[in-house]
XYZ file of C-alpha atoms in Angstrom:
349
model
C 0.000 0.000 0.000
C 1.670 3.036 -0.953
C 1.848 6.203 1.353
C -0.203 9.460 0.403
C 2.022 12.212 -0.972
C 0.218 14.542 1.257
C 0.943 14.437 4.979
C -2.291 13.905 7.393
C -2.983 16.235 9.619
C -1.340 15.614 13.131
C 0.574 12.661 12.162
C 4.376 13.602 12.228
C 6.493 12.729 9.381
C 9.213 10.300 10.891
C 12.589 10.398 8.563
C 13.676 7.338 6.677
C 16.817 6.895 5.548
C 20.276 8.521 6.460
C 21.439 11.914 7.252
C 23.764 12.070 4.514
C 20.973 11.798 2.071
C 18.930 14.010 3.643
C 21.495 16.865 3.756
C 22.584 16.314 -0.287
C 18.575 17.053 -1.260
C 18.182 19.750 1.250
C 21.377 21.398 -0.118
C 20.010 21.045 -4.171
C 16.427 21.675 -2.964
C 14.919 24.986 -1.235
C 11.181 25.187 -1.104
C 9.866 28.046 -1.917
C 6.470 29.936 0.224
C 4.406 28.606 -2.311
C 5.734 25.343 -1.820
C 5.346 25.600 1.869
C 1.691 26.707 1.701
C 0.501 23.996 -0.220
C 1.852 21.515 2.235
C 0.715 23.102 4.879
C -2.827 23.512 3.047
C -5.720 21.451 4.716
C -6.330 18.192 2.191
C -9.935 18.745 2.819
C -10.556 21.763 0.552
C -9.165 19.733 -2.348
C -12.374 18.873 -4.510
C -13.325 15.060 -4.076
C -11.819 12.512 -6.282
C -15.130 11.973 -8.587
C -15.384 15.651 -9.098
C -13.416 16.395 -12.952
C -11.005 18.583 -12.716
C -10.400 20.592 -15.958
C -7.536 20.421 -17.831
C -4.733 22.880 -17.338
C -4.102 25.440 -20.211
C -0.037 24.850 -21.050
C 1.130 27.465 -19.195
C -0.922 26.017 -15.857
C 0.057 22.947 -16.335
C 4.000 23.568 -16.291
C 3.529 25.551 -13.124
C 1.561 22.749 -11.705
C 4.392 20.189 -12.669
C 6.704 22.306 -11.542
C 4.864 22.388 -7.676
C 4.622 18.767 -7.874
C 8.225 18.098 -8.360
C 9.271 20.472 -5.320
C 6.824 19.273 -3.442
C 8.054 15.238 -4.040
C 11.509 16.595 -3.888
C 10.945 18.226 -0.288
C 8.786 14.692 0.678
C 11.696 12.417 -0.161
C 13.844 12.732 3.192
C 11.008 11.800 5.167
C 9.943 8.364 2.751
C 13.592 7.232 2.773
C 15.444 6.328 -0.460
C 13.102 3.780 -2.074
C 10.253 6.291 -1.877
C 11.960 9.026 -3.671
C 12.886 6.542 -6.307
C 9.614 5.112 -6.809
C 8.065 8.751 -6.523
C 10.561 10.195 -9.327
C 9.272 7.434 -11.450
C 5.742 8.589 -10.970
C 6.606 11.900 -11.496
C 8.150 11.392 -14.782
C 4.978 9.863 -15.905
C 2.620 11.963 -14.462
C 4.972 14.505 -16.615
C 4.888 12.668 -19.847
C 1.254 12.160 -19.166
C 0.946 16.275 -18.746
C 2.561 17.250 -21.799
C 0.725 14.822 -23.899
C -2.802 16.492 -22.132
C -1.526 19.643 -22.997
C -0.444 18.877 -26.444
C -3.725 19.953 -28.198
C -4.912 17.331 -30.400
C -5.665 17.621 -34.086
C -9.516 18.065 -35.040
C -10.499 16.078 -38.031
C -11.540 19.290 -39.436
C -7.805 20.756 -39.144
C -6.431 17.606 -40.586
C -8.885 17.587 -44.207
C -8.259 21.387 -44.476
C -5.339 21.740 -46.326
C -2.838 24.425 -45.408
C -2.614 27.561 -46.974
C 0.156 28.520 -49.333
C 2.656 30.674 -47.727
C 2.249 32.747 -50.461
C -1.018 33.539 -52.355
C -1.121 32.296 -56.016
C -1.226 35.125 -58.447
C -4.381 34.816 -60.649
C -3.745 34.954 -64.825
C -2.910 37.969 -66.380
C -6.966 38.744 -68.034
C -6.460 39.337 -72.088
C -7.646 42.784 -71.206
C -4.262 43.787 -69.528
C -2.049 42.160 -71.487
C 0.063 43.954 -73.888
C -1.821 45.346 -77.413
C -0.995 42.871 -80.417
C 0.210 40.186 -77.806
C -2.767 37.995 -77.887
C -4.237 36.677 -80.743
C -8.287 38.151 -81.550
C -10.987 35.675 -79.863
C -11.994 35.541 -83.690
C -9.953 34.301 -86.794
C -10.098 37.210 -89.014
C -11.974 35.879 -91.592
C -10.475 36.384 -95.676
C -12.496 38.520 -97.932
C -15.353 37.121 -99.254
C -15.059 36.254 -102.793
C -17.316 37.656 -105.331
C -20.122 35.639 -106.322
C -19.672 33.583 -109.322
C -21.211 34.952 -112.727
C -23.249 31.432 -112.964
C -25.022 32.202 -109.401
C -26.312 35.681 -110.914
C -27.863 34.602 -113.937
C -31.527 33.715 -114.047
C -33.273 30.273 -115.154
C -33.566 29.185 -118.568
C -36.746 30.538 -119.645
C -37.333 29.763 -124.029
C -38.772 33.498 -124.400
C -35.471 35.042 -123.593
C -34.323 33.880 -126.971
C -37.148 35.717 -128.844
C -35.487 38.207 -130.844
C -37.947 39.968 -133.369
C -37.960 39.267 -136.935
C -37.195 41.751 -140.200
C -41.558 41.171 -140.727
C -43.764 40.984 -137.812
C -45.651 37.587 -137.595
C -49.126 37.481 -138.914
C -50.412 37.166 -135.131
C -48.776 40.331 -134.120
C -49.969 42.070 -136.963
C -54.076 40.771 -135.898
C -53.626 41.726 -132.303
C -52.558 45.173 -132.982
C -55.979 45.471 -135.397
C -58.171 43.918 -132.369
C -56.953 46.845 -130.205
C -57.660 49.579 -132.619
C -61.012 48.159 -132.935
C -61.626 48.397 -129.041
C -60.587 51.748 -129.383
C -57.505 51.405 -127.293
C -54.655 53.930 -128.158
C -51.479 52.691 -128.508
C -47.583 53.399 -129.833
C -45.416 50.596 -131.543
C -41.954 50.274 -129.486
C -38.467 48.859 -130.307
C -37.805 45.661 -129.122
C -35.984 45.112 -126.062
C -33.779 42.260 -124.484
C -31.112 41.531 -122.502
C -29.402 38.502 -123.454
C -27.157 38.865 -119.794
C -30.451 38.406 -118.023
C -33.204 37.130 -120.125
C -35.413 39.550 -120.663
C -36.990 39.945 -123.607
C -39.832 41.795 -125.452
C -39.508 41.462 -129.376
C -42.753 43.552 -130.635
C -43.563 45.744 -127.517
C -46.260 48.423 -128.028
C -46.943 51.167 -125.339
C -50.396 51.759 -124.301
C -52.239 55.101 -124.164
C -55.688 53.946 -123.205
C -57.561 50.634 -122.669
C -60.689 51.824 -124.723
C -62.713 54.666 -125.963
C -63.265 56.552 -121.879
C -60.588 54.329 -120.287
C -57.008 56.003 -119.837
C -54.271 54.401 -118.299
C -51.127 55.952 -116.614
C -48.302 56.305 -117.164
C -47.080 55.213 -120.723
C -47.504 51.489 -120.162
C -45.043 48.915 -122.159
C -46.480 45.376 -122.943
C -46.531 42.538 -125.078
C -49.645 42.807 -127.292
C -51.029 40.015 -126.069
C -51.274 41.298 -122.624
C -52.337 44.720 -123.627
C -55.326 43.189 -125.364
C -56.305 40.980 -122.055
C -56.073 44.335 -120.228
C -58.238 46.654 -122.525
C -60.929 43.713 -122.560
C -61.142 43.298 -118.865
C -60.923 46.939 -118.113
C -64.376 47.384 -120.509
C -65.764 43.997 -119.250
C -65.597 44.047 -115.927
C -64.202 47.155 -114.505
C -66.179 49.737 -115.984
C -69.451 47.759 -115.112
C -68.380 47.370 -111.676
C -68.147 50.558 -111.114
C -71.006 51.609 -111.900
C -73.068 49.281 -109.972
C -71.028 50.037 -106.822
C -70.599 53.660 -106.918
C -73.207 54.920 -110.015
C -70.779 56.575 -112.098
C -68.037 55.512 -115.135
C -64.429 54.249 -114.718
C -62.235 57.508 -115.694
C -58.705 56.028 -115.479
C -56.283 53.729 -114.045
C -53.059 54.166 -112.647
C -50.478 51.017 -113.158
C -47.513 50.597 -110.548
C -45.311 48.301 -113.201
C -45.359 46.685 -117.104
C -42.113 45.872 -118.431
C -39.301 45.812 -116.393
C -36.442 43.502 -116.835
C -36.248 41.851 -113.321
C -36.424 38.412 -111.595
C -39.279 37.751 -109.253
C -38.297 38.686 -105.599
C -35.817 36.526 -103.816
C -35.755 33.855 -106.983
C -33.842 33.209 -109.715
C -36.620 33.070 -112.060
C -37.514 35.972 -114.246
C -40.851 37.663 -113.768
C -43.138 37.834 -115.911
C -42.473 41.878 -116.126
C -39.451 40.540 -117.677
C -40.952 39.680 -120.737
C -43.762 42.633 -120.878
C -46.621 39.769 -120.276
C -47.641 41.262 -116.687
C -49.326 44.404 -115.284
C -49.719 46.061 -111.572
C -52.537 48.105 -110.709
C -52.424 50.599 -108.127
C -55.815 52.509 -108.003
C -59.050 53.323 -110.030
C -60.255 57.055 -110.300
C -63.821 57.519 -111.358
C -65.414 60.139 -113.237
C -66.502 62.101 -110.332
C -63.375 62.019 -109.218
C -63.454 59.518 -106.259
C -59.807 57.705 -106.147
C -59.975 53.829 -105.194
C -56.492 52.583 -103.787
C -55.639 49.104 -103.551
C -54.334 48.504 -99.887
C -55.017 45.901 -97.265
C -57.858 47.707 -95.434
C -59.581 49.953 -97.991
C -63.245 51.910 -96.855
C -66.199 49.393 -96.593
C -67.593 50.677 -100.500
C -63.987 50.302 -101.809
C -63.404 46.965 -100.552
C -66.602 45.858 -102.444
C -65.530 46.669 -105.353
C -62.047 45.705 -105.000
C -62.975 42.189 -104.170
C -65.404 42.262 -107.411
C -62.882 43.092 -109.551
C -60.147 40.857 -108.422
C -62.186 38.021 -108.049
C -63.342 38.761 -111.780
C -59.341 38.939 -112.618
C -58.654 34.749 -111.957
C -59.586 33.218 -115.056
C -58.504 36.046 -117.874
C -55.552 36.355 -116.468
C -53.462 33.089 -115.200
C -51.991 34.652 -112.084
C -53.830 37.457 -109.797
C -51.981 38.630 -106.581
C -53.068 41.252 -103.925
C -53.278 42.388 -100.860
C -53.122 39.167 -98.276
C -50.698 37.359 -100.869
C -47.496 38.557 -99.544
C -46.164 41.884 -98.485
C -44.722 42.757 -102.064
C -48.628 42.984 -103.393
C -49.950 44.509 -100.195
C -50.565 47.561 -102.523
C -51.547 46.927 -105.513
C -53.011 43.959 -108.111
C -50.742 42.163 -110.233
C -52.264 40.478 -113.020
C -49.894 38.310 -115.661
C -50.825 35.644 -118.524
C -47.942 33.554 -117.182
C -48.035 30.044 -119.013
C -49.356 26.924 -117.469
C -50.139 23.655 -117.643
C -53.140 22.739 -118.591
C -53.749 26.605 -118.817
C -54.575 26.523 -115.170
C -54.310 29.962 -112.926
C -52.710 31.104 -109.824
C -55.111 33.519 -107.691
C -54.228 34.723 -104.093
């Protein structure tokens, strides 16, 4: 059973050992008051053995080991030589023991963190501060686009581009020109036109001054005779009487928006029937009291009447009729051709 370190209270300490021994610690040992009053300090007010104590910061806990070794050292003479050895071995364990408590352990949070550079990484230079003409553009400057090819800007074979007029004008020429004089429209023979780079062509062209006897037309209007015949007959067949069922008077004049013009159709490749003086655009009416009828997409309640009359009339005379509602490049005006068809079928819309 070992002995307390602490002395009881009243009990003497009786010495162990020899003098000698006793003299060589007191001379390398002096307690110090602090020393003293612990020893002297009544064991009772020491908190019970159950009770945790908390564990000394590192600074406490050297202090306390440092206490604890006086105060063994100062115990020693009294337990005799095989106390103070088996104490010092205590001590050094209760030491070893110390330092590892105050040792603060490693979290499992400090040991996944990783540690910080000792110097901050330097982010990479941004293009924007770099030096001018260092970095190459975000884009590939592209080369200079070549010009289109001469084969993408001509139009699609069409057999009337190849009409070229002849040193006598054919027979049927000569009996459409005589059917127009006899409806009393006024007309001018033209030179013949073409374009052999495009297509276009209009061998026996005539330029129209009227479509009847009361029936002028606006400006001087280039077409095929063919064309101008199909005109003058359904500007006396069906506009004039239309008129004058819907508003009570006669058709003065019309006023066209396009006849021959050597073109393509828009966005295509394919020449128009302008191209070949076979198609006419009308932009208005003006009666002879003067009233002015505009083609557009929302005309007066009376005007849209007759509007719709007359267009509706238009698909069957003519093989293609276009308005207002067909696309946006009629949204003003009619267009009314004798393209060509199978079958001789028509295109209204």
């Amino acid at each position: 059973m070992e002995q307390p370190l602490t002395p009881r209270v009243g009990q003497p300490l009786k010495p162990r050992g020899k003098q000698p021994l006793k003299r060589r610690i007191e001379r390398q040992v002096t307690p110090s008051p602090t020393q003293i009053q612990q020893k002297t300090q009544d064991p009772v007010q020491q908190p019970p053995a159950d009770v945790p104590v908390p564990e000394p910061r590192p600074d406490d806990a050297q202090k306390a080991d440092a206490s604890k070794t006086e105060e063994l050292k100062t115990q020693a003479p009294k337990n005799g030589g095989a106390g103070r050895l088996n104490e010092e071995g205590r001590l050094n364990e209760e030491k070893s023991h110390q330092k590892k408590q105050a040792r603060p352990e490693p979290s499992a949070d400090t040991e996944s963190e990783p540690e910080p550079p000792a110097i901050a990484p330097t982010p990479p230079q941004k293009p924007a501060d770099a030096e001018p003409g260092v970095e190459p553009p975000a884009v590939a400057p592209q080369p200079p686009q070549k010009p289109a090819d001469a084969g993408d800007k001509k139009m699609l074979p069409d057999p009337r581009s190849a009409d070229l007029p002849d040193e006598k004008m054919p027979e049927e020429e000569v009996a459409c020109r005589q059917r127009l004089k006899t409806l009393g429209v006024e007309f001018e023979e033209h030179k013949a036109e073409s374009n052999p780079e495009i297509g276009c062509s209009i061998p026996y062209p005539i330029v129209l001054k009227t479509l009847g006897k009361s029936i002028a037309i606006a400006p001087g209007t280039e077409l095929n005779c063919p064309m101008a015949e199909a005109a003058a007959r359904f500007a006396a067949d069906v506009i004039q009487p239309a008129a004058k069922a819907e508003f009570g008077t006669d058709l003065k004049s019309i006023s066209q928006a396009s006849a021959f013009v050597c073109r393509p159709r828009h966005g295509t490749r394919k020449l128009s029937e302008h191209a070949f003086g076979n198609a006419l655009d009308i932009a208005s009416f003006t009666l002879s009291d003067g009233k002015k009828i505009e083609i557009g997409p929302s005309p007066p309640e009376k005007d849209a009447k007759f509007l719709n009359a007359v267009r509706k009339a238009a698909c069957g005379p003519f093989k293609t009729v276009l308005g207002p509602g067909a696309d946006a490049d009629h949204s003003l005006h009619f267009h009314l051709d004798l393209e060509p068809r199978r079958h001789g079928g028509t295109f209204c819309q």
